[in-house]
PDB file of C-alpha atoms and ligand atoms in Angstrom:
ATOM      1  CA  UNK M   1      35.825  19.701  20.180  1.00 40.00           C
ATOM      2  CA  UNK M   2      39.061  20.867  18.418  1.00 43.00           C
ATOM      3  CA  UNK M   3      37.010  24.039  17.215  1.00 45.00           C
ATOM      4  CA  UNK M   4      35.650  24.659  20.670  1.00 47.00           C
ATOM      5  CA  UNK M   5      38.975  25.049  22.001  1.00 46.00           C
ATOM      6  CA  UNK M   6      40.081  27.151  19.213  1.00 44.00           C
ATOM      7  CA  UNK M   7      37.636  29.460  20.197  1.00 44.00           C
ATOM      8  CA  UNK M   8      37.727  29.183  23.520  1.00 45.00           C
ATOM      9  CA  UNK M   9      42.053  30.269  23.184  1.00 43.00           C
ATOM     10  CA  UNK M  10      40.682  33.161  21.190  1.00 42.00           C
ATOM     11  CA  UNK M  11      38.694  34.420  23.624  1.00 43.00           C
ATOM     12  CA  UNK M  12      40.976  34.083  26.162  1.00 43.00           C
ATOM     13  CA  UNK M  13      43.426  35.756  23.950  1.00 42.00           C
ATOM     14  CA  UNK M  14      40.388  38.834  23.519  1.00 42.00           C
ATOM     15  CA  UNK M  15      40.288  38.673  27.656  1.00 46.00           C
ATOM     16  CA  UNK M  16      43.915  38.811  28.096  1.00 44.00           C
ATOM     17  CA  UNK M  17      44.846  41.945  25.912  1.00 47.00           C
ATOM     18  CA  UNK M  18      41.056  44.024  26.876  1.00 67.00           C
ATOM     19  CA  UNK M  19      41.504  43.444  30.471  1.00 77.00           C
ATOM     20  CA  UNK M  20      44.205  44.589  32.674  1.00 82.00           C
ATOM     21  CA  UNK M  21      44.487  44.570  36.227  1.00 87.00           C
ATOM     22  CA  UNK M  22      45.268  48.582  38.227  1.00 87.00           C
ATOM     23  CA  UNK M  23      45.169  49.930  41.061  1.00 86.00           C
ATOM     24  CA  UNK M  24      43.319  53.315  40.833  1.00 91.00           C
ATOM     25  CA  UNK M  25      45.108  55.080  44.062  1.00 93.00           C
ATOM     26  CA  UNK M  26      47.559  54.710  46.524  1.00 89.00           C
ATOM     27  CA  UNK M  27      45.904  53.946  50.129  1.00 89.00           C
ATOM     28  CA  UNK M  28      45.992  57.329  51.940  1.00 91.00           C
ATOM     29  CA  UNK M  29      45.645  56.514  56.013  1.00 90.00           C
ATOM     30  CA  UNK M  30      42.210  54.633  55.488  1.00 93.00           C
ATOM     31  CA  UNK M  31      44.139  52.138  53.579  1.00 90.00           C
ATOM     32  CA  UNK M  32      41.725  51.282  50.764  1.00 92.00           C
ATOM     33  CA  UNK M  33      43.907  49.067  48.791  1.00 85.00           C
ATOM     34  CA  UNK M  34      42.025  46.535  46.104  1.00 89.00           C
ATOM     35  CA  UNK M  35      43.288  45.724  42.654  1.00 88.00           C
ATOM     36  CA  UNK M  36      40.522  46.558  39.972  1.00 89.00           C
ATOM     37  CA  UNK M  37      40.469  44.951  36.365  1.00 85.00           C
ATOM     38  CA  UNK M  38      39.413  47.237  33.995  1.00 87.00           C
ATOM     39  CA  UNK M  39      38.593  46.113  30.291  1.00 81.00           C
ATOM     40  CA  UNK M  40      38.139  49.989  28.569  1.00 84.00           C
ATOM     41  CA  UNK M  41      40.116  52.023  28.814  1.00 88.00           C
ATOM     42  CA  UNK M  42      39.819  55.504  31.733  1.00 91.00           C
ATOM     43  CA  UNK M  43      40.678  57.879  28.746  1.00 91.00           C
ATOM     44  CA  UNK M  44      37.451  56.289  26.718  1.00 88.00           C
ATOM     45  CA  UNK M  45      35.766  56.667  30.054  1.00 90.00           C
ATOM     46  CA  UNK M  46      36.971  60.111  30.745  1.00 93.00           C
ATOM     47  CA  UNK M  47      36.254  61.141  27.366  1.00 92.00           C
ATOM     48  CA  UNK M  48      32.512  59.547  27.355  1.00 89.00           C
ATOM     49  CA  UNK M  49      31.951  61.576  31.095  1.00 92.00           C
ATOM     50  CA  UNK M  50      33.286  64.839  29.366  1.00 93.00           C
ATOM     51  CA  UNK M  51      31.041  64.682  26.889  1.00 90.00           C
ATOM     52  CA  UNK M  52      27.698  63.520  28.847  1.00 89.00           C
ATOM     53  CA  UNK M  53      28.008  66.305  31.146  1.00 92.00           C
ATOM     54  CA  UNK M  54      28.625  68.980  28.928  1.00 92.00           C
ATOM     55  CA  UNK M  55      25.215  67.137  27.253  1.00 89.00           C
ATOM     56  CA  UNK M  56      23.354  67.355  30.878  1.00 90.00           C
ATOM     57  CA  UNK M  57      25.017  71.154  31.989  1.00 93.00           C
ATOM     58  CA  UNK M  58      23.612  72.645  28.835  1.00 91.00           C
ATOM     59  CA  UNK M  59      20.253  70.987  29.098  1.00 90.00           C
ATOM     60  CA  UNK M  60      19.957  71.834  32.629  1.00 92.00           C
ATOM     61  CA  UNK M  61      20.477  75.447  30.962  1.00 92.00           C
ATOM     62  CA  UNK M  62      17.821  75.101  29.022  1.00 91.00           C
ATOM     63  CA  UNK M  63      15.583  74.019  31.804  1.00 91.00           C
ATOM     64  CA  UNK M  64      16.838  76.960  33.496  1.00 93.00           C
ATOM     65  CA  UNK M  65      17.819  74.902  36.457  1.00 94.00           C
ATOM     66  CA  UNK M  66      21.643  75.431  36.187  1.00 96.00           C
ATOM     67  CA  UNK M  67      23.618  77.640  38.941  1.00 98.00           C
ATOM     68  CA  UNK M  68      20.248  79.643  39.895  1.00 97.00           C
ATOM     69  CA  UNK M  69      21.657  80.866  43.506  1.00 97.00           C
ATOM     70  CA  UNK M  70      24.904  82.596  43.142  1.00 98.00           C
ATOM     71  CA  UNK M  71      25.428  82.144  46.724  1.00 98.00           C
ATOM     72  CA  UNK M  72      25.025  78.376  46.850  1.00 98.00           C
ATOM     73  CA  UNK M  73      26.992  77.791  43.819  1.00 98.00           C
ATOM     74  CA  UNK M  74      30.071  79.637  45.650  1.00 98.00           C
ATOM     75  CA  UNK M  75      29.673  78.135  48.300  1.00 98.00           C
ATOM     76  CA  UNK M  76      29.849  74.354  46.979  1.00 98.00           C
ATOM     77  CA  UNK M  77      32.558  75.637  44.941  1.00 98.00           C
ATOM     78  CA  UNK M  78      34.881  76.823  48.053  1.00 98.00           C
ATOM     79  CA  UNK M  79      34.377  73.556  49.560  1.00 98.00           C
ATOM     80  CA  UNK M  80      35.434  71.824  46.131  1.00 98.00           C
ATOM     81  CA  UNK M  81      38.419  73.917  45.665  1.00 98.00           C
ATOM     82  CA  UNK M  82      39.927  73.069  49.263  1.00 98.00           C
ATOM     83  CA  UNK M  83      38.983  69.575  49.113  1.00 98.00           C
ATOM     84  CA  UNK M  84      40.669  69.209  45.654  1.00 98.00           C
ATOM     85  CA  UNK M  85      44.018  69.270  46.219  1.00 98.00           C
ATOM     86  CA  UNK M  86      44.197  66.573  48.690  1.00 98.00           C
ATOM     87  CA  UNK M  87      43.266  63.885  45.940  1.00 98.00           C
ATOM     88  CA  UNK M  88      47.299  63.914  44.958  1.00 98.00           C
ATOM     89  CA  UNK M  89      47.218  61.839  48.371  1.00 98.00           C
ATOM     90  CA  UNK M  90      45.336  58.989  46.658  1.00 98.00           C
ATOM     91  CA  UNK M  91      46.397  59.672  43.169  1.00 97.00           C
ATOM     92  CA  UNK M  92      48.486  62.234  41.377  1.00 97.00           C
ATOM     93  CA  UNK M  93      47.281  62.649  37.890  1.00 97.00           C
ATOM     94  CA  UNK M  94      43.912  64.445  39.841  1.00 98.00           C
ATOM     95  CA  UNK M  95      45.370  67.018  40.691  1.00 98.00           C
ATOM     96  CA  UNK M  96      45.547  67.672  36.677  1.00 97.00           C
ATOM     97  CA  UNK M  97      42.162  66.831  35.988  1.00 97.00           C
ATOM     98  CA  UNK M  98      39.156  69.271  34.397  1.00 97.00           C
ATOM     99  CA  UNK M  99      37.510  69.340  37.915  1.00 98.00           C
ATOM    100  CA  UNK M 100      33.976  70.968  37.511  1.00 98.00           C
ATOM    101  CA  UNK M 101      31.584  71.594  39.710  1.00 98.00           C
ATOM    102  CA  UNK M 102      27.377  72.867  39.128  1.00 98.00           C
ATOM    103  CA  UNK M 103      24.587  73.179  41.371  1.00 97.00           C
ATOM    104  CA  UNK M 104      21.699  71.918  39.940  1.00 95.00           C
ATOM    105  CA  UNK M 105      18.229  73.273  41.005  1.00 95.00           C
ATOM    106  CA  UNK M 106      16.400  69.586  41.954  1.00 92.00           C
ATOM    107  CA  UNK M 107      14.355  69.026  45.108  1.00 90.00           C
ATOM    108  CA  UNK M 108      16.603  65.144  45.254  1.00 87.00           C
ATOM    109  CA  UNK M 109      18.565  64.240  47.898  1.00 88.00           C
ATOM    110  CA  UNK M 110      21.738  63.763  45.730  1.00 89.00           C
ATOM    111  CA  UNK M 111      24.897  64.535  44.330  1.00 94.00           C
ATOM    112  CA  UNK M 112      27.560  62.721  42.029  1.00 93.00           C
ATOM    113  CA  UNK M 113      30.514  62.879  40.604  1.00 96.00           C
ATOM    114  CA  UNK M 114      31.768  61.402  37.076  1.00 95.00           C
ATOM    115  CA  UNK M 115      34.871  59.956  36.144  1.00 96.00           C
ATOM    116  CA  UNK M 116      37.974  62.625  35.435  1.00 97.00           C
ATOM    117  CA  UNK M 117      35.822  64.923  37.980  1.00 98.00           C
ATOM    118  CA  UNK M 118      32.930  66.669  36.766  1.00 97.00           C
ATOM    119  CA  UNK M 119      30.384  67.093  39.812  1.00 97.00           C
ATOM    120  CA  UNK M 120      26.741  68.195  40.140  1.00 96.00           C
ATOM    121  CA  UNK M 121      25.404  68.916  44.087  1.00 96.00           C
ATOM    122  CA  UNK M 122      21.584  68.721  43.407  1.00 94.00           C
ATOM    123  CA  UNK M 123      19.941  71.847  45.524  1.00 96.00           C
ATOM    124  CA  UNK M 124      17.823  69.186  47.843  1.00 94.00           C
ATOM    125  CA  UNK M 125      20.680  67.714  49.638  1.00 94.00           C
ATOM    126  CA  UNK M 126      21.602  70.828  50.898  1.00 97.00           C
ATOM    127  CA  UNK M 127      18.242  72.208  51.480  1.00 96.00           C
ATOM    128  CA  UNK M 128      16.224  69.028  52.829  1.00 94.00           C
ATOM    129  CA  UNK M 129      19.006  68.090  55.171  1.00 94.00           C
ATOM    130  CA  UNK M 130      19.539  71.813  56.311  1.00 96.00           C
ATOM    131  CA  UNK M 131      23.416  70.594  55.579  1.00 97.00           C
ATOM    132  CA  UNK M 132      26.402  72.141  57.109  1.00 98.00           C
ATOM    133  CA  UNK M 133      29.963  73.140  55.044  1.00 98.00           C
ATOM    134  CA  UNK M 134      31.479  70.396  56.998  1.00 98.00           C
ATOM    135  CA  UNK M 135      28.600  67.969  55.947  1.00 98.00           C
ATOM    136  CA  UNK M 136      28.972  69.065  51.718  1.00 98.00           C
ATOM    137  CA  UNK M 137      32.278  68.566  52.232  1.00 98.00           C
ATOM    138  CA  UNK M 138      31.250  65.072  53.222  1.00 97.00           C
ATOM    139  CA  UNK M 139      29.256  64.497  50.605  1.00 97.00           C
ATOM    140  CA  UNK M 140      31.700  65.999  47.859  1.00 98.00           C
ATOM    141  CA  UNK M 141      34.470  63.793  49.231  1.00 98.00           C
ATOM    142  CA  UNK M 142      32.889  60.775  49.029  1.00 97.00           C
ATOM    143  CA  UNK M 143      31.571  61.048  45.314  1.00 97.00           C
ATOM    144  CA  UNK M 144      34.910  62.719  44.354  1.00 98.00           C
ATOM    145  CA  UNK M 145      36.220  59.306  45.963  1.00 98.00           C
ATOM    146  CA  UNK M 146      34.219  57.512  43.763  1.00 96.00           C
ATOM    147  CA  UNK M 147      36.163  59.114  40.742  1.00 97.00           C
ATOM    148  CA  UNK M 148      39.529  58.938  42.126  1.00 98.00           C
ATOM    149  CA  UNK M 149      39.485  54.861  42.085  1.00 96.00           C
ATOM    150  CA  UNK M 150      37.440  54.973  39.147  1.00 95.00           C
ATOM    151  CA  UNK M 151      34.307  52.678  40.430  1.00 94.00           C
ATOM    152  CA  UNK M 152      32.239  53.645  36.767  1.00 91.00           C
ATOM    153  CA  UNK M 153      34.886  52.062  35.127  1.00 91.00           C
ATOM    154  CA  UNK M 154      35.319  49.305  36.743  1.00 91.00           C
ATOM    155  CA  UNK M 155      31.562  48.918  36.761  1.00 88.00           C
ATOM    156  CA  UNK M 156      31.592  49.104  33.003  1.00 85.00           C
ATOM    157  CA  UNK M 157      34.039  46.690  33.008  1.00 83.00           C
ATOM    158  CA  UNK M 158      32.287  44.193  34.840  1.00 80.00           C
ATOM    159  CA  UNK M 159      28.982  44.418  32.530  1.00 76.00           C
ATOM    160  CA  UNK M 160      31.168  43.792  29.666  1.00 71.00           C
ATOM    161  CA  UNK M 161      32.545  40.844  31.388  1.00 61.00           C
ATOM    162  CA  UNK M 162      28.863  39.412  31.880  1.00 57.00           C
ATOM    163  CA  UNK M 163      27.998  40.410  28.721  1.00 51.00           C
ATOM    164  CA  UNK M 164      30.797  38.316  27.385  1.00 41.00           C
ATOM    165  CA  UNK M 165      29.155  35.020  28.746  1.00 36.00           C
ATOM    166  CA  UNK M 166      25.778  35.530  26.362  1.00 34.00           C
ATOM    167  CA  UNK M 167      28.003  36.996  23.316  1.00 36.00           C
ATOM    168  CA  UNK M 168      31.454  35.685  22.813  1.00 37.00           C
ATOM    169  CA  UNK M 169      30.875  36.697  18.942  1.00 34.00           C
ATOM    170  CA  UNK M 170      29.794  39.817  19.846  1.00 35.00           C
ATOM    171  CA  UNK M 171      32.807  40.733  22.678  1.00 38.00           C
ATOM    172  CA  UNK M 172      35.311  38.965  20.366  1.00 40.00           C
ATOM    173  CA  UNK M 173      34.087  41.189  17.600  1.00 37.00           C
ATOM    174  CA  UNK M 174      31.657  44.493  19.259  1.00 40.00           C
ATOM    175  CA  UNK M 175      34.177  45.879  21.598  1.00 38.00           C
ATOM    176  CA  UNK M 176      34.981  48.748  18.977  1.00 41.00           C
ATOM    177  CA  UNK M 177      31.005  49.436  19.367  1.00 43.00           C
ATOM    178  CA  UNK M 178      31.332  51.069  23.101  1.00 40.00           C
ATOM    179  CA  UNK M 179      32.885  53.488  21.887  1.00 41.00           C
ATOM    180  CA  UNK M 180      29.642  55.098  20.257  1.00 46.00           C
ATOM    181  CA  UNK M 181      28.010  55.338  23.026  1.00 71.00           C
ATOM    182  CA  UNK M 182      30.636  55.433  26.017  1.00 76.00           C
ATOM    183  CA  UNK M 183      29.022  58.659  27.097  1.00 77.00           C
ATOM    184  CA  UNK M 184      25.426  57.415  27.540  1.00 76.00           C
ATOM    185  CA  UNK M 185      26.657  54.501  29.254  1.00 78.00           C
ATOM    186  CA  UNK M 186      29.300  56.709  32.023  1.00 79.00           C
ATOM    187  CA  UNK M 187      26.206  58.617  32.681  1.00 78.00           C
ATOM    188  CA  UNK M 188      24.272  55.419  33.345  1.00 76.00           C
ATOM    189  CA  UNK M 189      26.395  54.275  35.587  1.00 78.00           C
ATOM    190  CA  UNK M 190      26.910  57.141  37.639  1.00 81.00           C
ATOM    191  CA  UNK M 191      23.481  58.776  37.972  1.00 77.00           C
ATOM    192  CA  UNK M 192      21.249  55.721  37.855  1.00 72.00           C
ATOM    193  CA  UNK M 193      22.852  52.551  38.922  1.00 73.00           C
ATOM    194  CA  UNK M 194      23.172  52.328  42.820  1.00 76.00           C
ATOM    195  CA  UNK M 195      26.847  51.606  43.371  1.00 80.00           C
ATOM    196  CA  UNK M 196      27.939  48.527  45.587  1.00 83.00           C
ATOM    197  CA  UNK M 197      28.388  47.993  49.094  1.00 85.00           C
ATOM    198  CA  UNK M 198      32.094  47.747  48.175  1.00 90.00           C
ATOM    199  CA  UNK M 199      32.429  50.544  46.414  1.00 92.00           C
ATOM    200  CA  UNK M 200      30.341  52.702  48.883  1.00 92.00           C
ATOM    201  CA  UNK M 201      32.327  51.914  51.678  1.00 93.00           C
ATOM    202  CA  UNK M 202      35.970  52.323  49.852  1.00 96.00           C
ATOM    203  CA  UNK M 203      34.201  56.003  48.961  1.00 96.00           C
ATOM    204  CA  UNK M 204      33.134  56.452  52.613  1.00 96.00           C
ATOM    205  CA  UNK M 205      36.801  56.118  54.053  1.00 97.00           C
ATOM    206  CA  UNK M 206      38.651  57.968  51.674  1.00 98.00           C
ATOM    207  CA  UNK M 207      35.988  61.205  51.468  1.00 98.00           C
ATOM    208  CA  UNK M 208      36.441  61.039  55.044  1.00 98.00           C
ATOM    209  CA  UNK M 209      40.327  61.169  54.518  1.00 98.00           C
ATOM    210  CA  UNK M 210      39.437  64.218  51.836  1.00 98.00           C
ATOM    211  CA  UNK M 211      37.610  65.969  54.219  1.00 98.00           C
ATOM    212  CA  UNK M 212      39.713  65.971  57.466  1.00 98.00           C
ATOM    213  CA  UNK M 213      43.034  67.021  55.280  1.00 98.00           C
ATOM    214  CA  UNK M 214      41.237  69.614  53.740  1.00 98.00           C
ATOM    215  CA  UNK M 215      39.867  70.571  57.333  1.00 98.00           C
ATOM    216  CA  UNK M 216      36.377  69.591  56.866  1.00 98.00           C
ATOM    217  CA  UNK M 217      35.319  68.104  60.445  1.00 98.00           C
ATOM    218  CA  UNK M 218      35.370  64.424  59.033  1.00 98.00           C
ATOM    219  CA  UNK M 219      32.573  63.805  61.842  1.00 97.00           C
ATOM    220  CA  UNK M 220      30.183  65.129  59.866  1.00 98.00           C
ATOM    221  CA  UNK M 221      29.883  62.447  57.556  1.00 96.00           C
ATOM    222  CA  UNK M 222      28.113  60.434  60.233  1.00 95.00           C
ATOM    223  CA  UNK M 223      25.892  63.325  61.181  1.00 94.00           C
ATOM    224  CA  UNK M 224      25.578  63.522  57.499  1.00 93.00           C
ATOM    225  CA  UNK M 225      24.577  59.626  57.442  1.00 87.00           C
ATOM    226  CA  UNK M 226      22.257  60.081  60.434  1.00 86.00           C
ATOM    227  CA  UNK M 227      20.423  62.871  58.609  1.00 88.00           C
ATOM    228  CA  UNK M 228      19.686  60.941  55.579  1.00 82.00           C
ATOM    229  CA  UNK M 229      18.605  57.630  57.441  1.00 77.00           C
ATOM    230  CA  UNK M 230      15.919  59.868  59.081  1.00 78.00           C
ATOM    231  CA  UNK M 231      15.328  61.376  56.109  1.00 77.00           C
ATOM    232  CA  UNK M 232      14.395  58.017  54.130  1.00 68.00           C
ATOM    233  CA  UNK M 233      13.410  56.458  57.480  1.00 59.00           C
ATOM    234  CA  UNK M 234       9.133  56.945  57.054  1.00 50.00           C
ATOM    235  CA  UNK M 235       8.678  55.359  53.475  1.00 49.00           C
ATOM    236  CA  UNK M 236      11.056  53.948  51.345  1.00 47.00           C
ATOM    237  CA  UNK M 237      14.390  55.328  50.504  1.00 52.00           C
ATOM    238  CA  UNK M 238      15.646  57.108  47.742  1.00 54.00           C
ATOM    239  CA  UNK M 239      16.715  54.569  44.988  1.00 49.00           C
ATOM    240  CA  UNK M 240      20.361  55.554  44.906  1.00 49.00           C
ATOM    241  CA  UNK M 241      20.443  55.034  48.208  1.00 55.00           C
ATOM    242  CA  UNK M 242      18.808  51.104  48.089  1.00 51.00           C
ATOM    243  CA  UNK M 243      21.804  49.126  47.867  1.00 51.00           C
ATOM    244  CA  UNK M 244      24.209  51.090  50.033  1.00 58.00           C
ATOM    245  CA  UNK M 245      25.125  49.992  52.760  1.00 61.00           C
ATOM    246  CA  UNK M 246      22.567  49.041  55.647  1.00 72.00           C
ATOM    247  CA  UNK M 247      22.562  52.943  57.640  1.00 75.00           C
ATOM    248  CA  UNK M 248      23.302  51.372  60.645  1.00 79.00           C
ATOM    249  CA  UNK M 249      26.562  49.214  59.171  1.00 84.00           C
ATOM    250  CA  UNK M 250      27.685  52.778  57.532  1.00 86.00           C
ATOM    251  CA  UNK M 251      27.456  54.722  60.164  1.00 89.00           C
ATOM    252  CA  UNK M 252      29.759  52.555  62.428  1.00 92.00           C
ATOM    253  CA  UNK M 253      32.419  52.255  59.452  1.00 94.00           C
ATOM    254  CA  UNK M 254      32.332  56.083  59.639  1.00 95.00           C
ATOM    255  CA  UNK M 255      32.441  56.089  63.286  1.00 97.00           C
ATOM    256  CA  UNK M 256      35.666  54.352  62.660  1.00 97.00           C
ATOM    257  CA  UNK M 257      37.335  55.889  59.790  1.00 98.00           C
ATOM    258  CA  UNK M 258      36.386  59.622  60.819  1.00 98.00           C
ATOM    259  CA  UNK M 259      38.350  58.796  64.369  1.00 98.00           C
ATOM    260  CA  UNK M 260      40.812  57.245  62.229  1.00 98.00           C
ATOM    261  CA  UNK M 261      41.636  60.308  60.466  1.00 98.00           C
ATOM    262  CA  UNK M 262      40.330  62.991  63.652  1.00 98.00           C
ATOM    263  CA  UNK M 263      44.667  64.121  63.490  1.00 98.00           C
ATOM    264  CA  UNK M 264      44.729  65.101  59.765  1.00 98.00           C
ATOM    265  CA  UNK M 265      42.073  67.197  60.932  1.00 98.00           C
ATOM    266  CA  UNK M 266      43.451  68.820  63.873  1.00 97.00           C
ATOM    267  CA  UNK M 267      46.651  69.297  61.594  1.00 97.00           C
ATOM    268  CA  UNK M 268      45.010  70.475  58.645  1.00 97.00           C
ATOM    269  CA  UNK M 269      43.305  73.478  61.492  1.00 94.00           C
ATOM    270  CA  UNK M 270      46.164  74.164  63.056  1.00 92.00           C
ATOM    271  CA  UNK M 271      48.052  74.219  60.083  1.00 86.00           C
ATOM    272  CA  UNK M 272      45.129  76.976  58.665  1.00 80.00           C
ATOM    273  CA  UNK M 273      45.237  78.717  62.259  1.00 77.00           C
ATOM    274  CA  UNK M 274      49.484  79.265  61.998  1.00 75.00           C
ATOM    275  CA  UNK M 275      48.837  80.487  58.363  1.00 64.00           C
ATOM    276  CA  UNK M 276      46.070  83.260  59.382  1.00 52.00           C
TER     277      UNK M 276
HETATM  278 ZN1   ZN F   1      28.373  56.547  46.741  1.00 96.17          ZN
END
């Protein structure tokens, strides 16, 4: 019994110094606002994305799938570069980050962004959905949202805090071993793991937040939304889609949160309109 507890102080002891609790981002106007407990570290996690894309970018090369359409590629990377600079709004340090963006020549509904910023916009989002600036800009803000409060992370995080429950030994002792393959696992996370309902939603408000200030009509994300639910709506959806939120639950949230933020919009125009 005596040992038990000795072991069960040192692994609170492991918990207590891995772990800490953050909050990614300030709230913006949506107000997302949720403490997050981390247990590795965003520079491991940064560092791990940096290296898996630069991995992915150079294979996509290879494939000869990488940036084919000049004129797609600029245009995804106008949108980027206005929506960019409103992410100081949620967070600061973003403004300072490697941002990166690719188009990648896949007939997938889909698009991501990894920790620290480094995006791919797959060519079948924009071409299946026929999808306006407005509705990238949509899509870009809420997978660059997904960045800004760090959701791999903190999904890392949490399997390590599972994992912790079959392998004390192994957490008390292993943690050093992430590091080896940090990369592999960021790109996990972020390409095949649907996120959760949580995180989708937190994404939703503040890429709506993105767009409007950046004067993307913030609308679009539920035309966006509506799109893709007809899209998926014959057989089954795409699998990064499976766990999001229920179409018809997302689309009112958006409803909400793009009316919510309809004045950043007009401001961010008008703003535009003075400065022409
Ligand atoms: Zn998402």
């Amino acid at each position: 019994m005596a040992r038990h507890s000795i072991l069960a102080l040192s692994v609170s002891l492991a918990l207590l110094t891995g772990c800490e609790t953050v909050d990614t981002t300030q709230g913006g106007a949506v107000g997302v606002d949720r403490d997050q407990r981390m247990m590795v570290s965003s520079q491991e996690v940064d560092a791990g994305a940096k290296k898996a894309y630069a991995q992915m970018m150079a294979e996509a090369q290879k494939k000869g799938v990488l940036d084919k359409d000049p004129a797609m590629l600029k245009r995804v990377q106008d949108i980027t570069k206005r929506l960019i600079p409103h992410t100081g709004v949620f967070r600061q340090d973003a403004l300072k980050w490697e941002w990166e963006v690719h188009v990648i020549s896949i007939d997938e509904v889909n698009a991501w962004c990894m920790p620290g910023g480094k995006m791919a916009m797959y060519t079948g989002l924009i071409q299946k959905l026929n999808a306006t600036d407005d509705e990238i800009a949509a899509v870009m803000g809420h997978e660059i949202a997904h960045a800004l409060r760090e959701h791999a992370r903190e999904r890392m995080s949490r399997q390590m805090g599972t994992q912790l429950g079959v392998g004390i030994i192994g957490a008390l002792f292993g943690l050093g071993e992430l590091g080896q393959n940090v990369a592999g696992q960021v790109a996990h996370v972020t390409l095949n793991l649907p996120n959760s309902r949580l995180h989708e939603t937190e994404s939703d408000r503040i890429g709506v937040e993105l767009a409007a200030r950046a004067g993307f009509n913030p609308q679009a994300a539920v035309s966006l939304w509506e799109k893709m639910a007809k899209a998926s709506g014959g057989g089954q959806p795409p699998k990064w889609l499976s766990t999001h939120p229920s179409h018809e639950d997302r689309i009112n949230d958006l409803k909400e949160y793009s009316a919510k933020v309809m004045p950043l919009y007009t401001a961010a125009k008008s703003g535009a309109a003075a400065g022409k």
